[in-house]
CSV table of C-alpha atoms in Angstrom, one decimal:
chain,number,residue,atom,x,y,z
A,1,UNK,CA,-23.4,-94.1,69.9
A,2,UNK,CA,-22.0,-94.2,66.6
A,3,UNK,CA,-23.9,-93.7,63.4
A,4,UNK,CA,-21.9,-94.8,60.4
A,5,UNK,CA,-21.2,-92.5,57.4
A,6,UNK,CA,-23.4,-94.6,55.5
A,7,UNK,CA,-26.3,-94.2,57.3
A,8,UNK,CA,-25.5,-90.4,57.3
A,9,UNK,CA,-25.8,-90.1,53.9
A,10,UNK,CA,-28.7,-92.3,53.4
A,11,UNK,CA,-30.4,-89.9,56.0
A,12,UNK,CA,-29.3,-86.9,54.1
A,13,UNK,CA,-30.9,-88.2,51.2
A,14,UNK,CA,-34.3,-89.1,52.6
A,15,UNK,CA,-34.1,-85.6,54.1
A,16,UNK,CA,-33.1,-84.0,50.6
A,17,UNK,CA,-35.7,-86.2,48.9
A,18,UNK,CA,-38.8,-84.9,51.5
A,19,UNK,CA,-38.0,-81.8,50.7
A,20,UNK,CA,-38.9,-81.6,47.2
A,21,UNK,CA,-42.0,-83.5,47.7
A,22,UNK,CA,-45.2,-81.8,49.1
A,23,UNK,CA,-45.7,-81.5,53.0
A,24,UNK,CA,-49.1,-82.7,52.7
A,25,UNK,CA,-52.5,-82.7,50.5
A,26,UNK,CA,-52.5,-78.4,51.0
A,27,UNK,CA,-49.7,-78.2,48.9
A,28,UNK,CA,-51.8,-79.4,45.9
A,29,UNK,CA,-54.3,-77.0,46.7
A,30,UNK,CA,-51.6,-74.4,46.5
A,31,UNK,CA,-52.0,-73.8,42.9
A,32,UNK,CA,-53.8,-70.5,41.7
A,33,UNK,CA,-57.1,-71.1,40.3
A,34,UNK,CA,-59.2,-69.0,37.7
A,35,UNK,CA,-62.5,-67.4,38.1
A,36,UNK,CA,-64.9,-65.4,35.9
A,37,UNK,CA,-66.2,-62.4,37.6
A,38,UNK,CA,-69.0,-60.6,35.6
A,39,UNK,CA,-69.6,-56.8,37.0
A,40,UNK,CA,-72.9,-55.1,36.1
A,41,UNK,CA,-71.1,-52.6,34.2
A,42,UNK,CA,-69.9,-52.1,30.4
A,43,UNK,CA,-67.3,-50.2,31.6
A,44,UNK,CA,-65.3,-50.1,35.2
A,45,UNK,CA,-66.2,-47.5,37.4
A,46,UNK,CA,-65.5,-46.0,41.1
A,47,UNK,CA,-68.7,-47.9,42.0
A,48,UNK,CA,-66.9,-51.7,41.2
A,49,UNK,CA,-64.8,-51.5,44.8
A,50,UNK,CA,-65.4,-55.7,45.0
A,51,UNK,CA,-63.3,-56.0,41.7
A,52,UNK,CA,-60.3,-53.5,42.1
A,53,UNK,CA,-59.5,-53.0,45.7
A,54,UNK,CA,-58.9,-56.8,46.2
A,55,UNK,CA,-57.2,-57.0,43.2
A,56,UNK,CA,-54.6,-54.3,43.8
A,57,UNK,CA,-54.2,-55.1,47.4
A,58,UNK,CA,-53.2,-58.7,46.4
A,59,UNK,CA,-56.1,-59.8,48.0
A,60,UNK,CA,-57.1,-62.3,45.6
A,61,UNK,CA,-53.5,-63.3,44.9
A,62,UNK,CA,-53.8,-64.1,48.5
A,63,UNK,CA,-56.6,-66.6,48.3
A,64,UNK,CA,-55.1,-67.9,45.2
A,65,UNK,CA,-57.4,-66.8,42.8
A,66,UNK,CA,-57.0,-65.0,39.5
A,67,UNK,CA,-60.2,-62.8,38.0
A,68,UNK,CA,-61.4,-62.6,34.8
A,69,UNK,CA,-63.8,-59.7,34.7
A,70,UNK,CA,-66.6,-59.6,32.2
A,71,UNK,CA,-68.2,-56.4,31.6
A,72,UNK,CA,-71.9,-56.3,31.0
A,73,UNK,CA,-74.3,-53.5,30.3
A,74,UNK,CA,-76.4,-54.2,33.7
A,75,UNK,CA,-76.9,-56.7,36.6
A,76,UNK,CA,-79.1,-58.3,34.3
A,77,UNK,CA,-77.0,-59.4,31.8
A,78,UNK,CA,-74.3,-60.2,34.2
A,79,UNK,CA,-76.6,-62.8,35.9
A,80,UNK,CA,-77.1,-64.1,32.7
A,81,UNK,CA,-73.5,-64.6,32.4
A,82,UNK,CA,-73.1,-66.7,36.0
A,83,UNK,CA,-76.9,-68.7,34.9
A,84,UNK,CA,-75.3,-69.9,31.4
A,85,UNK,CA,-71.8,-70.9,32.9
A,86,UNK,CA,-70.4,-68.3,30.9
A,87,UNK,CA,-69.2,-66.5,34.6
A,88,UNK,CA,-68.9,-68.1,37.7
A,89,UNK,CA,-69.6,-65.1,39.9
A,90,UNK,CA,-71.4,-61.6,39.4
A,91,UNK,CA,-72.9,-58.8,41.6
A,92,UNK,CA,-76.4,-58.4,41.2
A,93,UNK,CA,-80.1,-57.6,43.0
A,94,UNK,CA,-82.1,-59.7,44.6
A,95,UNK,CA,-85.0,-59.0,42.7
A,96,UNK,CA,-83.0,-59.9,39.4
A,97,UNK,CA,-81.7,-62.9,41.6
A,98,UNK,CA,-85.7,-64.0,42.8
A,99,UNK,CA,-86.7,-64.2,39.4
A,100,UNK,CA,-84.2,-66.0,38.0
A,101,UNK,CA,-84.3,-69.0,40.5
A,102,UNK,CA,-88.2,-69.0,40.0
A,103,UNK,CA,-87.4,-69.5,35.8
A,104,UNK,CA,-85.1,-72.7,37.1
A,105,UNK,CA,-81.8,-70.9,36.4
A,106,UNK,CA,-79.0,-72.4,38.6
A,107,UNK,CA,-78.0,-69.3,40.4
A,108,UNK,CA,-77.7,-68.3,43.9
A,109,UNK,CA,-76.3,-65.5,46.4
A,110,UNK,CA,-73.7,-66.5,48.6
A,111,UNK,CA,-73.3,-62.8,50.5
A,112,UNK,CA,-74.1,-59.4,50.8
A,113,UNK,CA,-72.0,-56.7,49.2
A,114,UNK,CA,-74.4,-53.5,49.9
A,115,UNK,CA,-76.9,-54.3,52.6
A,116,UNK,CA,-78.8,-50.7,52.1
A,117,UNK,CA,-81.0,-49.4,49.4
A,118,UNK,CA,-78.6,-47.7,46.5
A,119,UNK,CA,-81.5,-46.4,43.9
A,120,UNK,CA,-83.9,-43.6,44.3
A,121,UNK,CA,-85.6,-41.1,42.0
A,122,UNK,CA,-84.2,-37.5,41.2
A,123,UNK,CA,-85.0,-34.4,39.8
A,124,UNK,CA,-83.5,-31.3,39.5
A,125,UNK,CA,-83.8,-28.7,42.0
A,126,UNK,CA,-86.2,-26.3,40.3
A,127,UNK,CA,-88.0,-28.9,38.6
A,128,UNK,CA,-92.5,-28.4,39.4
A,129,UNK,CA,-92.2,-32.9,40.4
A,130,UNK,CA,-92.5,-32.7,43.9
A,131,UNK,CA,-94.1,-35.8,44.6
A,132,UNK,CA,-94.4,-39.4,43.0
A,133,UNK,CA,-97.8,-38.4,41.4
A,134,UNK,CA,-96.2,-35.6,39.3
A,135,UNK,CA,-94.5,-38.2,37.3
A,136,UNK,CA,-97.6,-39.1,36.0
A,137,UNK,CA,-97.2,-38.6,31.9
A,138,UNK,CA,-93.2,-38.2,32.4
A,139,UNK,CA,-90.3,-39.7,30.7
A,140,UNK,CA,-88.0,-41.4,33.4
A,141,UNK,CA,-84.5,-42.0,32.6
A,142,UNK,CA,-82.7,-45.4,33.8
A,143,UNK,CA,-79.4,-46.5,32.7
A,144,UNK,CA,-81.0,-49.6,31.2
A,145,UNK,CA,-83.5,-52.2,31.4
A,146,UNK,CA,-80.9,-55.1,32.8
A,147,UNK,CA,-80.0,-52.8,35.4
A,148,UNK,CA,-81.2,-53.2,39.2
A,149,UNK,CA,-83.0,-49.4,39.2
A,150,UNK,CA,-85.5,-51.2,36.9
A,151,UNK,CA,-86.9,-53.5,39.5
A,152,UNK,CA,-86.6,-50.8,42.4
A,153,UNK,CA,-88.3,-48.0,40.2
A,154,UNK,CA,-91.0,-50.3,39.1
A,155,UNK,CA,-91.7,-51.2,42.9
A,156,UNK,CA,-91.2,-47.3,44.0
A,157,UNK,CA,-93.9,-46.7,41.5
A,158,UNK,CA,-96.4,-49.1,42.1
A,159,UNK,CA,-95.7,-48.6,46.0
A,160,UNK,CA,-96.3,-44.9,45.5
A,161,UNK,CA,-99.6,-45.3,43.4
A,162,UNK,CA,-98.2,-45.4,39.8
A,163,UNK,CA,-98.9,-48.1,37.1
A,164,UNK,CA,-95.5,-48.2,35.7
A,165,UNK,CA,-96.6,-50.2,32.7
A,166,UNK,CA,-98.6,-47.0,31.5
A,167,UNK,CA,-98.1,-44.2,33.7
A,168,UNK,CA,-94.6,-43.1,33.2
A,169,UNK,CA,-92.4,-43.6,29.8
A,170,UNK,CA,-88.9,-45.1,30.9
A,171,UNK,CA,-86.1,-44.0,28.9
A,172,UNK,CA,-82.7,-45.9,28.2
A,173,UNK,CA,-80.2,-43.3,29.0
A,174,UNK,CA,-77.1,-45.1,29.7
A,175,UNK,CA,-75.2,-44.2,32.7
A,176,UNK,CA,-72.8,-41.3,34.0
A,177,UNK,CA,-72.5,-38.0,31.2
A,178,UNK,CA,-75.2,-39.1,28.8
A,179,UNK,CA,-77.9,-39.5,31.7
A,180,UNK,CA,-76.7,-36.0,33.3
A,181,UNK,CA,-77.0,-34.5,29.5
A,182,UNK,CA,-80.9,-35.8,29.2
A,183,UNK,CA,-81.8,-34.8,32.7
A,184,UNK,CA,-80.2,-31.3,32.1
A,185,UNK,CA,-81.7,-30.9,28.6
A,186,UNK,CA,-85.1,-32.1,29.3
A,187,UNK,CA,-85.0,-35.2,27.5
A,188,UNK,CA,-86.2,-37.2,30.4
A,189,UNK,CA,-88.0,-35.9,33.3
A,190,UNK,CA,-86.6,-37.6,36.6
A,191,UNK,CA,-84.0,-40.1,36.7
A,192,UNK,CA,-84.2,-43.4,39.0
A,193,UNK,CA,-80.4,-43.9,39.4
A,194,UNK,CA,-77.7,-44.9,41.7
A,195,UNK,CA,-75.3,-43.1,44.4
A,196,UNK,CA,-72.5,-43.2,42.6
A,197,UNK,CA,-74.4,-41.5,39.8
A,198,UNK,CA,-75.4,-39.1,42.3
A,199,UNK,CA,-71.9,-38.0,43.1
A,200,UNK,CA,-70.8,-38.2,39.9
A,201,UNK,CA,-73.4,-35.6,39.0
A,202,UNK,CA,-72.6,-33.4,42.0
A,203,UNK,CA,-68.4,-33.7,40.4
A,204,UNK,CA,-69.7,-32.2,37.5
A,205,UNK,CA,-71.4,-29.3,38.5
A,206,UNK,CA,-75.1,-30.6,39.1
A,207,UNK,CA,-76.9,-31.4,42.2
A,208,UNK,CA,-80.4,-32.8,42.2
A,209,UNK,CA,-82.6,-33.5,44.5
A,210,UNK,CA,-84.6,-36.7,45.7
A,211,UNK,CA,-88.0,-37.6,45.9
A,212,UNK,CA,-89.0,-39.2,49.1
A,213,UNK,CA,-88.0,-42.4,50.0
A,214,UNK,CA,-90.4,-45.9,49.5
A,215,UNK,CA,-90.5,-48.2,52.0
A,216,UNK,CA,-87.9,-50.3,50.5
A,217,UNK,CA,-85.2,-47.5,50.8
A,218,UNK,CA,-83.3,-49.6,53.8
A,219,UNK,CA,-83.6,-52.7,52.8
A,220,UNK,CA,-80.8,-54.8,51.8
A,221,UNK,CA,-79.3,-54.6,48.0
A,222,UNK,CA,-76.7,-56.1,46.2
A,223,UNK,CA,-74.9,-60.0,46.9
A,224,UNK,CA,-72.4,-62.0,45.2
A,225,UNK,CA,-74.3,-64.3,42.6
A,226,UNK,CA,-72.6,-67.9,42.0
A,227,UNK,CA,-73.5,-70.5,39.2
A,228,UNK,CA,-75.2,-72.9,41.5
A,229,UNK,CA,-73.0,-76.1,39.6
A,230,UNK,CA,-69.9,-74.0,40.4
A,231,UNK,CA,-70.5,-73.4,43.9
A,232,UNK,CA,-71.2,-77.6,44.4
A,233,UNK,CA,-68.1,-78.5,42.3
A,234,UNK,CA,-65.4,-75.9,43.8
A,235,UNK,CA,-66.4,-74.7,47.3
A,236,UNK,CA,-63.1,-74.0,48.7
A,237,UNK,CA,-62.7,-71.7,45.6
A,238,UNK,CA,-66.0,-70.0,45.9
A,239,UNK,CA,-65.3,-69.3,49.3
A,240,UNK,CA,-61.8,-67.9,48.7
A,241,UNK,CA,-63.0,-65.9,45.9
A,242,UNK,CA,-65.8,-64.3,48.2
A,243,UNK,CA,-63.3,-63.6,51.3
A,244,UNK,CA,-61.0,-62.1,49.3
A,245,UNK,CA,-63.9,-60.0,48.1
A,246,UNK,CA,-65.3,-59.4,51.6
A,247,UNK,CA,-62.3,-58.3,53.0
A,248,UNK,CA,-61.3,-55.5,49.7
A,249,UNK,CA,-64.5,-54.3,50.7
A,250,UNK,CA,-64.0,-54.1,54.7
A,251,UNK,CA,-60.0,-52.9,53.2
A,252,UNK,CA,-62.1,-50.0,51.5
A,253,UNK,CA,-64.0,-48.8,54.4
A,254,UNK,CA,-61.1,-48.4,56.4
A,255,UNK,CA,-58.9,-46.6,53.9
A,256,UNK,CA,-61.3,-44.6,51.3
A,257,UNK,CA,-58.0,-42.9,50.2
A,258,UNK,CA,-56.5,-46.5,49.4
A,259,UNK,CA,-59.1,-46.8,47.4
A,260,UNK,CA,-59.0,-43.8,45.3
A,261,UNK,CA,-55.3,-45.6,44.6
A,262,UNK,CA,-56.6,-48.8,43.8
A,263,UNK,CA,-59.0,-47.2,41.1
A,264,UNK,CA,-56.6,-45.5,39.8
A,265,UNK,CA,-54.0,-48.4,39.7
A,266,UNK,CA,-56.3,-50.8,38.0
A,267,UNK,CA,-58.7,-48.8,36.0
A,268,UNK,CA,-56.5,-45.5,35.0
A,269,UNK,CA,-58.8,-45.0,31.6
A,270,UNK,CA,-61.7,-44.5,33.7
A,271,UNK,CA,-60.3,-42.0,36.2
A,272,UNK,CA,-59.6,-39.8,33.4
A,273,UNK,CA,-61.4,-36.6,33.4
A,274,UNK,CA,-61.9,-36.1,37.1
A,275,UNK,CA,-59.9,-34.6,39.8
A,276,UNK,CA,-58.9,-37.0,42.3
A,277,UNK,CA,-61.4,-35.4,44.9
A,278,UNK,CA,-64.5,-35.8,42.2
A,279,UNK,CA,-63.3,-39.7,41.9
A,280,UNK,CA,-62.7,-40.2,46.0
A,281,UNK,CA,-66.4,-38.8,46.2
A,282,UNK,CA,-67.6,-41.3,43.7
A,283,UNK,CA,-65.8,-43.9,45.4
A,284,UNK,CA,-66.7,-42.8,49.0
A,285,UNK,CA,-70.4,-43.0,48.3
A,286,UNK,CA,-70.2,-46.6,47.0
A,287,UNK,CA,-68.3,-47.2,50.0
A,288,UNK,CA,-71.0,-45.8,52.4
A,289,UNK,CA,-73.3,-48.4,50.8
A,290,UNK,CA,-71.2,-51.3,51.6
A,291,UNK,CA,-70.7,-50.3,55.4
A,292,UNK,CA,-71.9,-53.2,57.4
A,293,UNK,CA,-75.8,-52.4,58.6
A,294,UNK,CA,-77.3,-52.8,61.9
A,295,UNK,CA,-79.4,-55.8,60.4
A,296,UNK,CA,-75.4,-57.8,60.2
A,297,UNK,CA,-73.7,-59.4,62.4
A,298,UNK,CA,-70.8,-59.7,60.3
A,299,UNK,CA,-69.4,-58.3,57.1
A,300,UNK,CA,-71.2,-60.2,54.1
A,301,UNK,CA,-74.1,-61.3,56.2
A,302,UNK,CA,-77.6,-62.5,54.6
A,303,UNK,CA,-79.8,-59.9,56.2
A,304,UNK,CA,-83.1,-62.6,55.6
A,305,UNK,CA,-86.0,-60.3,57.1
A,306,UNK,CA,-85.2,-57.1,55.2
A,307,UNK,CA,-84.6,-59.7,51.6
A,308,UNK,CA,-88.1,-61.1,52.5
A,309,UNK,CA,-89.5,-57.5,52.5
A,310,UNK,CA,-88.1,-57.1,48.8
A,311,UNK,CA,-89.7,-60.3,47.7
A,312,UNK,CA,-92.9,-59.5,49.5
A,313,UNK,CA,-93.0,-55.2,48.2
A,314,UNK,CA,-91.7,-57.0,44.7
A,315,UNK,CA,-94.4,-59.6,44.0
A,316,UNK,CA,-97.1,-56.7,45.3
A,317,UNK,CA,-96.2,-54.6,43.2
A,318,UNK,CA,-95.3,-56.3,39.8
A,319,UNK,CA,-91.5,-56.3,40.2
A,320,UNK,CA,-91.0,-59.9,41.4
A,321,UNK,CA,-92.9,-62.6,39.5
A,322,UNK,CA,-93.4,-65.0,42.1
A,323,UNK,CA,-92.5,-65.5,45.9
A,324,UNK,CA,-89.4,-68.2,45.9
A,325,UNK,CA,-88.1,-70.1,48.9
A,326,UNK,CA,-84.8,-68.6,50.3
A,327,UNK,CA,-83.2,-72.0,50.9
A,328,UNK,CA,-83.1,-71.9,47.0
A,329,UNK,CA,-82.1,-68.5,46.4
A,330,UNK,CA,-79.4,-68.2,49.1
A,331,UNK,CA,-76.4,-70.1,50.6
A,332,UNK,CA,-75.6,-69.1,53.8
A,333,UNK,CA,-73.6,-72.5,54.4
A,334,UNK,CA,-70.7,-70.7,53.3
A,335,UNK,CA,-70.6,-67.4,55.0
A,336,UNK,CA,-68.6,-68.8,58.2
A,337,UNK,CA,-65.5,-69.3,56.0
A,338,UNK,CA,-66.0,-66.6,54.5
A,339,UNK,CA,-66.1,-64.4,57.2
A,340,UNK,CA,-62.5,-65.8,58.4
A,341,UNK,CA,-60.4,-62.8,58.1
A,342,UNK,CA,-59.6,-60.1,60.4
A,343,UNK,CA,-61.8,-57.0,60.3
A,344,UNK,CA,-59.4,-55.1,61.8
A,345,UNK,CA,-56.8,-55.7,59.3
A,346,UNK,CA,-58.6,-57.1,56.1
A,347,UNK,CA,-54.9,-57.4,54.0
A,348,UNK,CA,-53.8,-60.4,56.1
A,349,UNK,CA,-55.3,-63.8,55.7
A,350,UNK,CA,-56.0,-66.1,58.7
A,351,UNK,CA,-52.4,-67.8,59.6
A,352,UNK,CA,-50.0,-65.8,57.3
A,353,UNK,CA,-47.9,-62.9,57.2
A,354,UNK,CA,-49.5,-59.3,55.8
A,355,UNK,CA,-49.6,-58.8,52.3
A,356,UNK,CA,-48.3,-55.9,51.3
A,357,UNK,CA,-50.5,-53.8,49.3
A,358,UNK,CA,-49.4,-52.3,45.7
A,359,UNK,CA,-48.1,-48.8,46.5
A,360,UNK,CA,-49.7,-46.0,44.5
A,361,UNK,CA,-46.8,-44.9,42.8
A,362,UNK,CA,-44.3,-47.9,42.5
A,363,UNK,CA,-40.8,-46.7,43.3
A,364,UNK,CA,-38.8,-45.0,40.6
A,365,UNK,CA,-36.1,-47.0,38.8
A,366,UNK,CA,-32.5,-45.4,37.6
A,367,UNK,CA,-33.5,-44.3,34.3
A,368,UNK,CA,-30.8,-44.5,30.8
A,369,UNK,CA,-32.0,-42.1,27.9
A,370,UNK,CA,-33.7,-44.5,26.2
A,371,UNK,CA,-35.9,-45.8,29.0
A,372,UNK,CA,-38.5,-44.3,31.9
A,373,UNK,CA,-38.9,-44.3,35.6
A,374,UNK,CA,-42.1,-43.7,37.3
A,375,UNK,CA,-43.4,-40.5,37.6
A,376,UNK,CA,-42.2,-39.4,33.8
A,377,UNK,CA,-44.9,-37.3,32.1
A,378,UNK,CA,-46.4,-39.3,29.3
A,379,UNK,CA,-49.2,-38.4,26.9
A,380,UNK,CA,-51.7,-41.0,26.5
A,381,UNK,CA,-53.5,-42.9,29.7
A,382,UNK,CA,-53.3,-46.8,29.1
A,383,UNK,CA,-50.0,-46.3,27.2
A,384,UNK,CA,-47.0,-48.1,28.4
A,385,UNK,CA,-43.4,-48.0,28.9
A,386,UNK,CA,-40.3,-49.7,30.4
A,387,UNK,CA,-37.9,-49.0,33.3
A,388,UNK,CA,-34.3,-49.7,33.1
A,389,UNK,CA,-35.2,-52.8,34.8
A,390,UNK,CA,-37.8,-54.3,32.3
A,391,UNK,CA,-40.7,-53.1,34.4
A,392,UNK,CA,-43.7,-52.1,32.8
A,393,UNK,CA,-45.0,-48.8,33.5
A,394,UNK,CA,-48.6,-47.3,33.0
A,395,UNK,CA,-49.5,-44.0,32.1
A,396,UNK,CA,-52.4,-42.8,34.3
A,397,UNK,CA,-54.0,-39.6,35.3
A,398,UNK,CA,-52.9,-38.6,38.8
A,399,UNK,CA,-53.8,-35.2,40.1
A,400,UNK,CA,-54.9,-33.6,36.7
A,401,UNK,CA,-51.5,-34.5,35.4
A,402,UNK,CA,-50.6,-37.8,33.1
A,403,UNK,CA,-47.7,-39.5,34.6
A,404,UNK,CA,-46.2,-43.0,34.3
A,405,UNK,CA,-46.8,-45.7,37.6
């Protein structure tokens, strides 16, 4: 059969035209969408694996999400940002979430990122304090009243027979070095803090002794908390963001050394002052806390029985105002889609080609006299310089030296 030239021209025109049009409705959804992520820290630290790992490994990018980070002085402050609509997501503890729901605030937990308790009460090795009873009349350091350690310690003290309102005095110390100084100088008698702080203390040469764990020690802890209205109006975006977070957590569990690279690349200012080994010990302490627990069938699962115990203890001892219907506290309907990735290769999106993680040290570019190359020395963390190709390098502390990367 012969085909006319005119027919060929028309056919080619149609094909060319169709090639310029979206193939289906999913093309419209391929745009990058921005979310606001409230972290529970005023300054980024190695514990924020859910932020720097998925950012560094392009997991947010592969899920078509751009993340704007909002820093806060504690989880309570971060939760307030979400409740007010100034942030879309936060990482928060269950006690604060349950109390917020009880106040009628539009927040909901959608996935568990820390399925075990991260807080404890610690003293110096030589302290005469051996039991919780010995804390009566003592000063207890906490990072901030808005931190998850506050409701944890309230329940812990009450369970051990102390009235946290009258038997102990809370002292806000901040976290990290200021908290350690307060403990070693005797400004406080004990500290209620998290596992990353203990690893940080050890990195600075100070070991501490933990008081006996309470009944909540093995209960699930922090979750991804979302603005309820945002979830209702942006279900797919919510899933993609949370999936990127969970992929980052799984990736960090499989590759702790890569998590160190990610931390140094994304938050170079925070990596200054500690060696690679010291930073890695802090990061590993948080990674260990995020590992899937025996009460979870999949990463991100919300273990309701564990949270029921958290609520029961919290209500009994005053850390939680009133018990709440978990149907209002958690939304488990998103989990199947959030978990839709291969846990063996979390840097691969289902149905796509692997996402290449950024190297810790980008390949060097041939240098000219007026430009810099990766690996060159520098003098100020965070300072930038251009390569011959116009690529921007950051000054970072690596192996105790300041170099451009």
